[in-house]
mmCIF file of C-alpha atoms in Angstrom:
data_model
loop_
_atom_site.group_PDB
_atom_site.id
_atom_site.type_symbol
_atom_site.label_atom_id
_atom_site.label_comp_id
_atom_site.label_asym_id
_atom_site.label_seq_id
_atom_site.Cartn_x
_atom_site.Cartn_y
_atom_site.Cartn_z
ATOM 1 C CA MET P 1 75.103 89.269 108.046
ATOM 2 C CA MET P 2 74.507 91.883 105.485
ATOM 3 C CA PHE P 3 75.100 95.218 107.165
ATOM 4 C CA SER P 4 75.244 94.765 110.899
ATOM 5 C CA LYS P 5 76.992 96.930 113.380
ATOM 6 C CA LEU P 6 80.004 95.699 115.242
ATOM 7 C CA SER P 7 81.540 96.800 118.570
ATOM 8 C CA LYS P 8 84.996 96.749 120.170
ATOM 9 C CA LYS P 9 84.002 93.468 121.775
ATOM 10 C CA SER P 10 83.072 91.876 118.409
ATOM 11 C CA GLU P 11 85.096 88.797 117.397
ATOM 12 C CA ILE P 12 87.236 90.500 114.696
ATOM 13 C CA HIS P 13 90.434 88.519 113.971
ATOM 14 C CA SER P 14 91.058 89.645 110.370
ATOM 15 C CA ILE P 15 90.279 92.932 108.609
ATOM 16 C CA LEU P 16 90.626 93.792 104.951
ATOM 17 C CA VAL P 17 90.736 97.426 103.904
ATOM 18 C CA ILE P 18 90.189 98.038 100.230
ATOM 19 C CA SER P 19 91.839 101.341 99.360
ATOM 20 C CA LEU P 20 91.741 103.708 96.441
ATOM 21 C CA SER P 21 94.694 103.820 94.050
ATOM 22 C CA ASN P 22 96.166 107.356 94.085
ATOM 23 C CA ILE P 23 98.586 108.347 96.818
ATOM 24 C CA GLY P 24 96.503 111.310 98.073
ATOM 25 C CA ASP P 25 93.417 109.058 98.310
ATOM 26 C CA ILE P 26 95.519 106.455 100.135
ATOM 27 C CA ILE P 27 96.613 108.994 102.717
ATOM 28 C CA ALA P 28 93.017 109.979 103.213
ATOM 29 C CA ILE P 29 92.066 106.494 104.517
ATOM 30 C CA CYS P 30 94.838 106.531 107.128
ATOM 31 C CA PRO P 31 92.704 108.051 109.929
ATOM 32 C CA ALA P 32 90.141 105.243 109.421
ATOM 33 C CA ILE P 33 92.911 102.593 109.406
ATOM 34 C CA ASP P 34 94.309 104.161 112.689
ATOM 35 C CA VAL P 35 90.883 103.764 114.320
ATOM 36 C CA LEU P 36 90.757 100.027 113.308
ATOM 37 C CA LEU P 37 94.359 99.346 114.398
ATOM 38 C CA ASN P 38 93.819 101.046 117.765
ATOM 39 C CA ASP P 39 90.364 99.561 118.508
ATOM 40 C CA PHE P 40 91.090 95.970 117.320
ATOM 41 C CA PRO P 41 94.703 95.441 118.272
ATOM 42 C CA GLN P 42 94.356 91.646 118.242
ATOM 43 C CA ALA P 43 93.148 91.588 114.654
ATOM 44 C CA ARG P 44 95.346 91.166 111.554
ATOM 45 C CA LEU P 45 94.737 94.035 109.142
ATOM 46 C CA SER P 46 95.525 93.603 105.497
ATOM 47 C CA ILE P 47 95.002 96.162 102.742
ATOM 48 C CA VAL P 48 94.340 96.213 99.028
ATOM 49 C CA VAL P 49 96.105 98.991 97.086
ATOM 50 C CA GLY P 50 97.199 99.608 93.466
ATOM 51 C CA PRO P 51 100.854 99.441 92.542
ATOM 52 C CA LYS P 52 101.434 103.095 93.311
ATOM 53 C CA GLY P 53 100.344 102.560 96.915
ATOM 54 C CA ARG P 54 102.576 99.633 97.682
ATOM 55 C CA SER P 55 105.388 101.684 99.288
ATOM 56 C CA VAL P 56 102.991 103.497 101.684
ATOM 57 C CA PHE P 57 102.174 100.278 103.550
ATOM 58 C CA GLU P 58 104.942 97.744 102.867
ATOM 59 C CA GLY P 59 107.271 97.341 105.776
ATOM 60 C CA ASN P 60 104.660 98.606 108.257
ATOM 61 C CA PRO P 61 104.686 96.250 111.209
ATOM 62 C CA ASN P 62 101.013 97.083 111.909
ATOM 63 C CA ILE P 63 99.915 95.829 108.481
ATOM 64 C CA ASP P 64 99.735 92.082 108.185
ATOM 65 C CA ARG P 65 99.661 91.892 104.341
ATOM 66 C CA VAL P 66 99.529 94.198 101.459
ATOM 67 C CA TYR P 67 97.638 92.917 98.441
ATOM 68 C CA ILE P 68 98.522 94.637 95.154
ATOM 69 C CA TYR P 69 95.691 94.904 92.671
ATOM 70 C CA ASP P 70 96.941 95.363 89.142
ATOM 71 C CA LYS P 71 94.016 96.328 86.916
ATOM 72 C CA HIS P 72 96.213 95.754 83.857
ATOM 73 C CA GLY P 73 96.917 92.120 84.902
ATOM 74 C CA SER P 74 95.584 89.170 82.948
ATOM 75 C CA LEU P 75 92.254 87.716 83.823
ATOM 76 C CA ARG P 76 93.950 84.538 85.157
ATOM 77 C CA LYS P 77 96.111 86.620 87.506
ATOM 78 C CA LYS P 78 93.101 88.614 88.751
ATOM 79 C CA ILE P 79 91.233 85.390 89.504
ATOM 80 C CA ASP P 80 94.166 83.913 91.368
ATOM 81 C CA TRP P 81 94.565 87.169 93.270
ATOM 82 C CA PHE P 82 90.866 87.147 94.265
ATOM 83 C CA LEU P 83 90.934 83.487 95.311
ATOM 84 C CA ALA P 84 93.890 84.275 97.576
ATOM 85 C CA LEU P 85 91.823 86.938 99.225
ATOM 86 C CA GLN P 86 88.868 84.620 99.548
ATOM 87 C CA ARG P 87 90.936 81.977 101.307
ATOM 88 C CA ARG P 88 91.810 84.339 104.096
ATOM 89 C CA ARG P 89 88.200 84.610 105.297
ATOM 90 C CA PHE P 90 88.240 88.124 106.612
ATOM 91 C CA ASP P 91 85.806 88.980 109.465
ATOM 92 C CA LEU P 92 85.501 92.593 108.347
ATOM 93 C CA VAL P 93 85.886 94.218 104.976
ATOM 94 C CA VAL P 94 86.113 98.033 104.865
ATOM 95 C CA ASP P 95 85.742 99.063 101.244
ATOM 96 C CA PHE P 96 86.781 102.653 100.382
ATOM 97 C CA ARG P 97 86.691 101.841 96.741
ATOM 98 C CA ASN P 98 82.995 101.150 96.578
ATOM 99 C CA SER P 99 83.515 97.780 94.742
ATOM 100 C CA VAL P 100 81.577 94.491 94.815
ATOM 101 C CA MET P 101 84.435 92.789 96.526
ATOM 102 C CA PRO P 102 82.957 92.797 100.050
ATOM 103 C CA PHE P 103 79.934 90.914 98.726
ATOM 104 C CA LEU P 104 81.968 88.412 96.740
ATOM 105 C CA LEU P 105 84.276 87.725 99.750
ATOM 106 C CA ASN P 106 81.193 86.753 101.829
ATOM 107 C CA THR P 107 82.429 88.367 104.990
ATOM 108 C CA LYS P 108 80.617 88.643 108.267
ATOM 109 C CA TYR P 109 80.820 92.510 108.496
ATOM 110 C CA ARG P 110 81.203 95.016 105.646
ATOM 111 C CA THR P 111 80.824 98.705 105.064
ATOM 112 C CA LEU P 112 77.853 100.203 103.353
ATOM 113 C CA PRO P 113 78.068 101.088 99.721
ATOM 114 C CA GLU P 114 78.865 104.748 98.879
ATOM 115 C CA LEU P 115 75.310 105.509 97.668
ATOM 116 C CA PHE P 116 74.373 105.777 101.382
ATOM 117 C CA MET P 117 77.176 108.317 102.030
ATOM 118 C CA PRO P 118 76.739 112.137 101.847
ATOM 119 C CA LYS P 119 78.136 114.046 98.975
ATOM 120 C CA ASN P 120 80.489 117.052 98.916
ATOM 121 C CA ILE P 121 82.471 116.405 102.112
ATOM 122 C CA HIS P 122 86.129 116.014 102.569
ATOM 123 C CA LEU P 123 87.452 112.552 101.567
ATOM 124 C CA THR P 124 88.854 111.824 105.053
ATOM 125 C CA LYS P 125 85.488 112.616 106.716
ATOM 126 C CA LYS P 126 83.736 110.491 104.137
ATOM 127 C CA HIS P 127 85.942 107.516 104.924
ATOM 128 C CA LEU P 128 85.373 107.902 108.654
ATOM 129 C CA LEU P 129 81.579 108.113 107.997
ATOM 130 C CA ARG P 130 81.797 104.960 105.997
ATOM 131 C CA LEU P 131 83.626 103.258 108.863
ATOM 132 C CA ARG P 132 80.920 104.570 111.261
ATOM 133 C CA SER P 133 78.256 102.890 109.141
ATOM 134 C CA ILE P 134 79.287 99.568 110.727
ATOM 135 C CA TYR P 135 81.192 100.649 113.839
ATOM 136 C CA ASP P 136 80.474 103.405 116.377
ATOM 137 C CA PHE P 137 84.015 104.288 117.328
ATOM 138 C CA GLU P 138 84.945 106.898 119.960
ATOM 139 C CA GLY P 139 86.447 109.519 117.642
ATOM 140 C CA LYS P 140 90.009 110.119 116.546
ATOM 141 C CA ALA P 141 92.418 107.256 117.040
ATOM 142 C CA ALA P 142 94.634 107.289 120.156
ATOM 143 C CA SER P 143 97.758 106.874 118.014
ATOM 144 C CA ARG P 144 98.795 106.842 114.414
ATOM 145 C CA LYS P 145 99.752 103.416 113.098
ATOM 146 C CA ALA P 146 98.718 103.442 109.460
ATOM 147 C CA ILE P 147 101.865 105.058 108.247
ATOM 148 C CA VAL P 148 105.271 104.098 109.710
ATOM 149 C CA ILE P 149 108.457 105.870 108.737
ATOM 150 C CA SER P 150 111.434 103.546 108.771
ATOM 151 C CA PRO P 151 114.704 104.722 110.429
ATOM 152 C CA LYS P 152 116.419 104.400 107.052
ATOM 153 C CA ASP P 153 113.805 106.823 105.393
ATOM 154 C CA ARG P 154 114.013 109.202 108.327
ATOM 155 C CA GLY P 155 117.776 109.254 108.113
ATOM 156 C CA HIS P 156 117.627 109.849 104.359
ATOM 157 C CA VAL P 157 115.265 112.870 104.770
ATOM 158 C CA ASP P 158 117.307 114.214 107.633
ATOM 159 C CA GLY P 159 120.399 114.013 105.330
ATOM 160 C CA LEU P 160 118.555 115.924 102.584
ATOM 161 C CA LEU P 161 117.530 118.639 105.019
ATOM 162 C CA ALA P 162 120.896 118.933 106.877
ATOM 163 C CA GLY P 163 122.210 122.435 106.503
ATOM 164 C CA TYR P 164 118.842 123.899 105.603
ATOM 165 C CA ILE P 165 116.825 123.178 108.780
ATOM 166 C CA SER P 166 118.245 122.441 112.271
ATOM 167 C CA SER P 167 117.603 118.956 113.545
ATOM 168 C CA GLY P 168 114.208 118.504 115.247
ATOM 169 C CA ALA P 169 112.964 121.848 113.952
ATOM 170 C CA ARG P 170 109.380 122.030 112.534
ATOM 171 C CA PHE P 171 108.747 123.209 109.038
#
C-alpha cells in the first residue's frame, strides 16, 4: 500500500521512526512517538537517529532498538546498516527526516513526504500532522514514554541541585 490510513485496530507489530539528527529536533518528535507507543502498545518501536541522538533513546524500555545512522560511515557500512533495517520488515515507517528510506524499505504503511505538509508551523505540530497523514489519533498521548530518565541520571541531577533547590521543588 502506498499511503493508506491505519487505525488502532490495524495489525501493526513493528514500527520504525526515522528521526532528525539534532537534539532539539529529536525532542520535537517525542509527542508523536508517545502517541505511537500509547496507541500501539503491542508493537515493537525502533528508531533511527544520528550519533548525537543515541543517548536520548538508549536504555529506554519502551524503545525496542536504536539504529544509529552515521552519515560519515563508509558505503559498505551504510549498505550493511540498511540491509539490517530491511530484514526487520517494519509494518509502519514514520519518517520525520523526509528521506527515501520508507520507499526503499517497502513497508505496508508510511507517512506522506514533507511536500504535503504545511510550512511555517512549529516542528512538534508538523510532526504530529505528518503522523496524522496516516493515522487519525485521538490527540495528545495519555502518557509520556518516548523519554525515560533512569534512576542513576535522576540521582545525579538531584545531587547537582542539592543545596540550591529543595527536593521535589519545581523550577
